[in-house]
Amino acid sequence: MDCLFCKIAGGEIPSKKVYEDELCYAFYDIDPQAPVHFLVIPKAHIQSVSQVDEAAAPVVGHIFAVIAQVARELGLESYRVVSNIGPQAGQSVPHLHFHVLSGRDMTWPPG
Ligand code: 5GP
Ligand code: ZN
């Protein structure tokens, strides 16, 4: 499949790896929006949160356990987890990903 994040997860396109296991891959964002900014993606192609069904839900739960573990390992005390769904919300890559941002003050609501 011609998908940027499938290629990154498969190692076809290089990235700065944070974590990897059989189900998911985490890597630093190429255009960081905070001092720490990495993405966690399932290795299986899922378009976005809008496509998560009961079959995919365990992978998403696993990704959140990985986020908590990696954040602990990086010593992050406060961070934000974001997933954009669709272009109006700012999704630019149509492969499910969770942004993990940390290291600066953040505002609410997001822009
Ligand atoms: P979205 O805009 O879909 O929520 O998030 C996509 C993210 O992927 C953006 O923050 C963008 O900087 C990042 N990104 C796009 N292309 C690449 C790439 O080739 N390598 C890495 N590491 N990040 C990328
Ligand atoms: Zn994909």
CSV table of C-alpha atoms and ligand atoms in Angstrom, one decimal:
chain,number,residue,atom,x,y,z
A,1,MET,CA,0.0,0.0,0.0
A,2,ASP,CA,1.3,3.5,-0.9
A,3,CYS,CA,1.1,4.9,2.7
A,4,LEU,CA,3.9,7.0,4.2
A,5,PHE,CA,3.4,5.6,7.7
A,6,CYS,CA,3.2,2.0,6.5
A,7,LYS,CA,6.6,2.6,4.9
A,8,ILE,CA,8.0,4.1,8.0
A,9,ALA,CA,6.7,1.3,10.2
A,10,GLY,CA,8.2,-1.2,7.7
A,11,GLY,CA,11.6,0.6,7.7
A,12,GLU,CA,11.3,1.4,4.0
A,13,ILE,CA,11.5,5.1,4.9
A,14,PRO,CA,14.0,6.0,7.7
A,15,SER,CA,12.8,7.5,10.9
A,16,LYS,CA,14.2,8.2,14.4
A,17,LYS,CA,12.8,5.3,16.4
A,18,VAL,CA,11.5,5.7,19.9
A,19,TYR,CA,10.0,2.2,20.5
A,20,GLU,CA,8.9,-0.8,18.4
A,21,ASP,CA,7.2,-4.1,19.0
A,22,GLU,CA,5.2,-6.5,16.9
A,23,LEU,CA,2.0,-4.3,17.0
A,24,CYS,CA,3.2,-0.7,16.9
A,25,TYR,CA,6.0,1.7,16.1
A,26,ALA,CA,6.9,5.0,17.7
A,27,PHE,CA,9.2,7.6,16.1
A,28,TYR,CA,10.0,11.3,16.5
A,29,ASP,CA,8.0,13.8,14.4
A,30,ILE,CA,9.9,15.3,11.5
A,31,ASP,CA,8.5,18.7,12.3
A,32,PRO,CA,8.3,18.8,16.1
A,33,GLN,CA,5.7,21.1,17.7
A,34,ALA,CA,7.1,20.8,21.2
A,35,PRO,CA,10.6,19.9,22.8
A,36,VAL,CA,9.4,16.3,22.8
A,37,HIS,CA,7.1,15.2,20.0
A,38,PHE,CA,6.8,11.7,18.8
A,39,LEU,CA,4.1,9.6,17.1
A,40,VAL,CA,2.9,6.1,17.9
A,41,ILE,CA,1.3,4.2,15.1
A,42,PRO,CA,-0.1,0.7,14.6
A,43,LYS,CA,1.9,-1.4,12.2
A,44,ALA,CA,-1.4,-2.5,10.6
A,45,HIS,CA,-2.9,0.1,8.3
A,46,ILE,CA,-5.9,1.9,9.9
A,47,GLN,CA,-6.9,5.2,8.4
A,48,SER,CA,-7.8,7.0,11.6
A,49,VAL,CA,-9.7,6.8,14.9
A,50,SER,CA,-12.9,6.9,12.8
A,51,GLN,CA,-12.0,3.4,11.5
A,52,VAL,CA,-11.3,1.8,14.9
A,53,ASP,CA,-13.8,-1.1,15.4
A,54,GLU,CA,-13.8,-3.8,18.1
A,55,ALA,CA,-11.3,-5.8,16.2
A,56,ALA,CA,-8.8,-2.9,16.2
A,57,ALA,CA,-9.6,-1.7,19.7
A,58,PRO,CA,-7.0,-4.0,21.4
A,59,VAL,CA,-4.2,-2.5,19.3
A,60,VAL,CA,-5.3,1.0,20.4
A,61,GLY,CA,-5.3,-0.1,24.0
A,62,HIS,CA,-1.9,-1.5,23.6
A,63,ILE,CA,-0.7,1.8,22.0
A,64,PHE,CA,-1.9,3.7,25.1
A,65,ALA,CA,0.1,1.3,27.4
A,66,VAL,CA,3.1,1.9,25.2
A,67,ILE,CA,2.6,5.7,25.4
A,68,ALA,CA,2.5,5.5,29.2
A,69,GLN,CA,5.6,3.3,29.3
A,70,VAL,CA,7.7,5.4,26.9
A,71,ALA,CA,6.6,8.6,28.6
A,72,ARG,CA,7.8,7.1,31.9
A,73,GLU,CA,11.1,6.1,30.4
A,74,LEU,CA,11.6,9.5,28.9
A,75,GLY,CA,10.8,11.1,32.3
A,76,LEU,CA,7.8,13.0,31.0
A,77,GLU,CA,5.7,14.2,33.9
A,78,SER,CA,3.1,16.1,31.8
A,79,TYR,CA,2.3,15.5,28.2
A,80,ARG,CA,-0.6,15.7,25.7
A,81,VAL,CA,-1.8,12.8,23.4
A,82,VAL,CA,-3.6,14.0,20.3
A,83,SER,CA,-5.1,12.2,17.3
A,84,ASN,CA,-6.5,14.3,14.4
A,85,ILE,CA,-9.3,12.8,12.4
A,86,GLY,CA,-9.9,14.2,8.9
A,87,PRO,CA,-8.5,17.3,7.2
A,88,GLN,CA,-10.6,19.9,9.1
A,89,ALA,CA,-9.1,18.6,12.4
A,90,GLY,CA,-5.6,18.7,10.9
A,91,GLN,CA,-5.0,15.1,9.8
A,92,SER,CA,-2.4,15.2,7.0
A,93,VAL,CA,-1.3,11.5,7.0
A,94,PRO,CA,-4.2,9.0,6.6
A,95,HIS,CA,-2.7,6.3,8.9
A,96,LEU,CA,-3.8,6.3,12.5
A,97,HIS,CA,-1.3,8.0,14.7
A,98,PHE,CA,-1.2,9.4,18.2
A,99,HIS,CA,1.0,12.5,18.8
A,100,VAL,CA,2.7,12.7,22.1
A,101,LEU,CA,3.8,16.3,22.9
A,102,SER,CA,5.7,17.4,26.0
A,103,GLY,CA,8.1,20.0,27.4
A,104,ARG,CA,6.3,23.2,27.0
A,105,ASP,CA,3.2,25.0,28.4
A,106,MET,CA,0.1,24.1,26.3
A,107,THR,CA,-3.1,26.0,25.9
A,108,TRP,CA,-6.7,24.7,25.9
A,109,PRO,CA,-8.7,24.6,23.8
A,110,PRO,CA,-6.3,23.6,21.0
A,111,GLY,CA,-6.4,25.8,17.8
B,1,5GP,P1,-1.2,14.8,11.3
B,1,5GP,O1,-1.0,16.2,10.6
B,1,5GP,O2,-1.8,13.8,10.3
B,1,5GP,O3,-2.0,14.9,12.6
B,1,5GP,O4,0.2,14.3,11.7
B,1,5GP,C1,1.1,13.9,10.8
B,1,5GP,C2,2.5,14.2,11.4
B,1,5GP,O5,3.5,13.4,10.7
B,1,5GP,C3,2.9,15.6,11.3
B,1,5GP,O6,3.2,16.2,12.6
B,1,5GP,C4,4.2,15.6,10.4
B,1,5GP,O7,5.2,16.5,10.9
B,1,5GP,C5,4.6,14.2,10.6
B,1,5GP,N1,5.3,13.6,9.4
B,1,5GP,C6,5.0,13.8,8.1
B,1,5GP,N2,5.8,13.1,7.3
B,1,5GP,C7,6.8,12.6,8.1
B,1,5GP,C8,8.0,11.8,7.9
B,1,5GP,O8,8.3,11.5,6.8
B,1,5GP,N3,8.7,11.5,9.0
B,1,5GP,C9,8.4,11.8,10.3
B,1,5GP,N4,9.2,11.4,11.3
B,1,5GP,N5,7.2,12.5,10.5
B,1,5GP,C10,6.5,12.9,9.5
B,2,ZN,ZN,-0.6,3.0,6.4
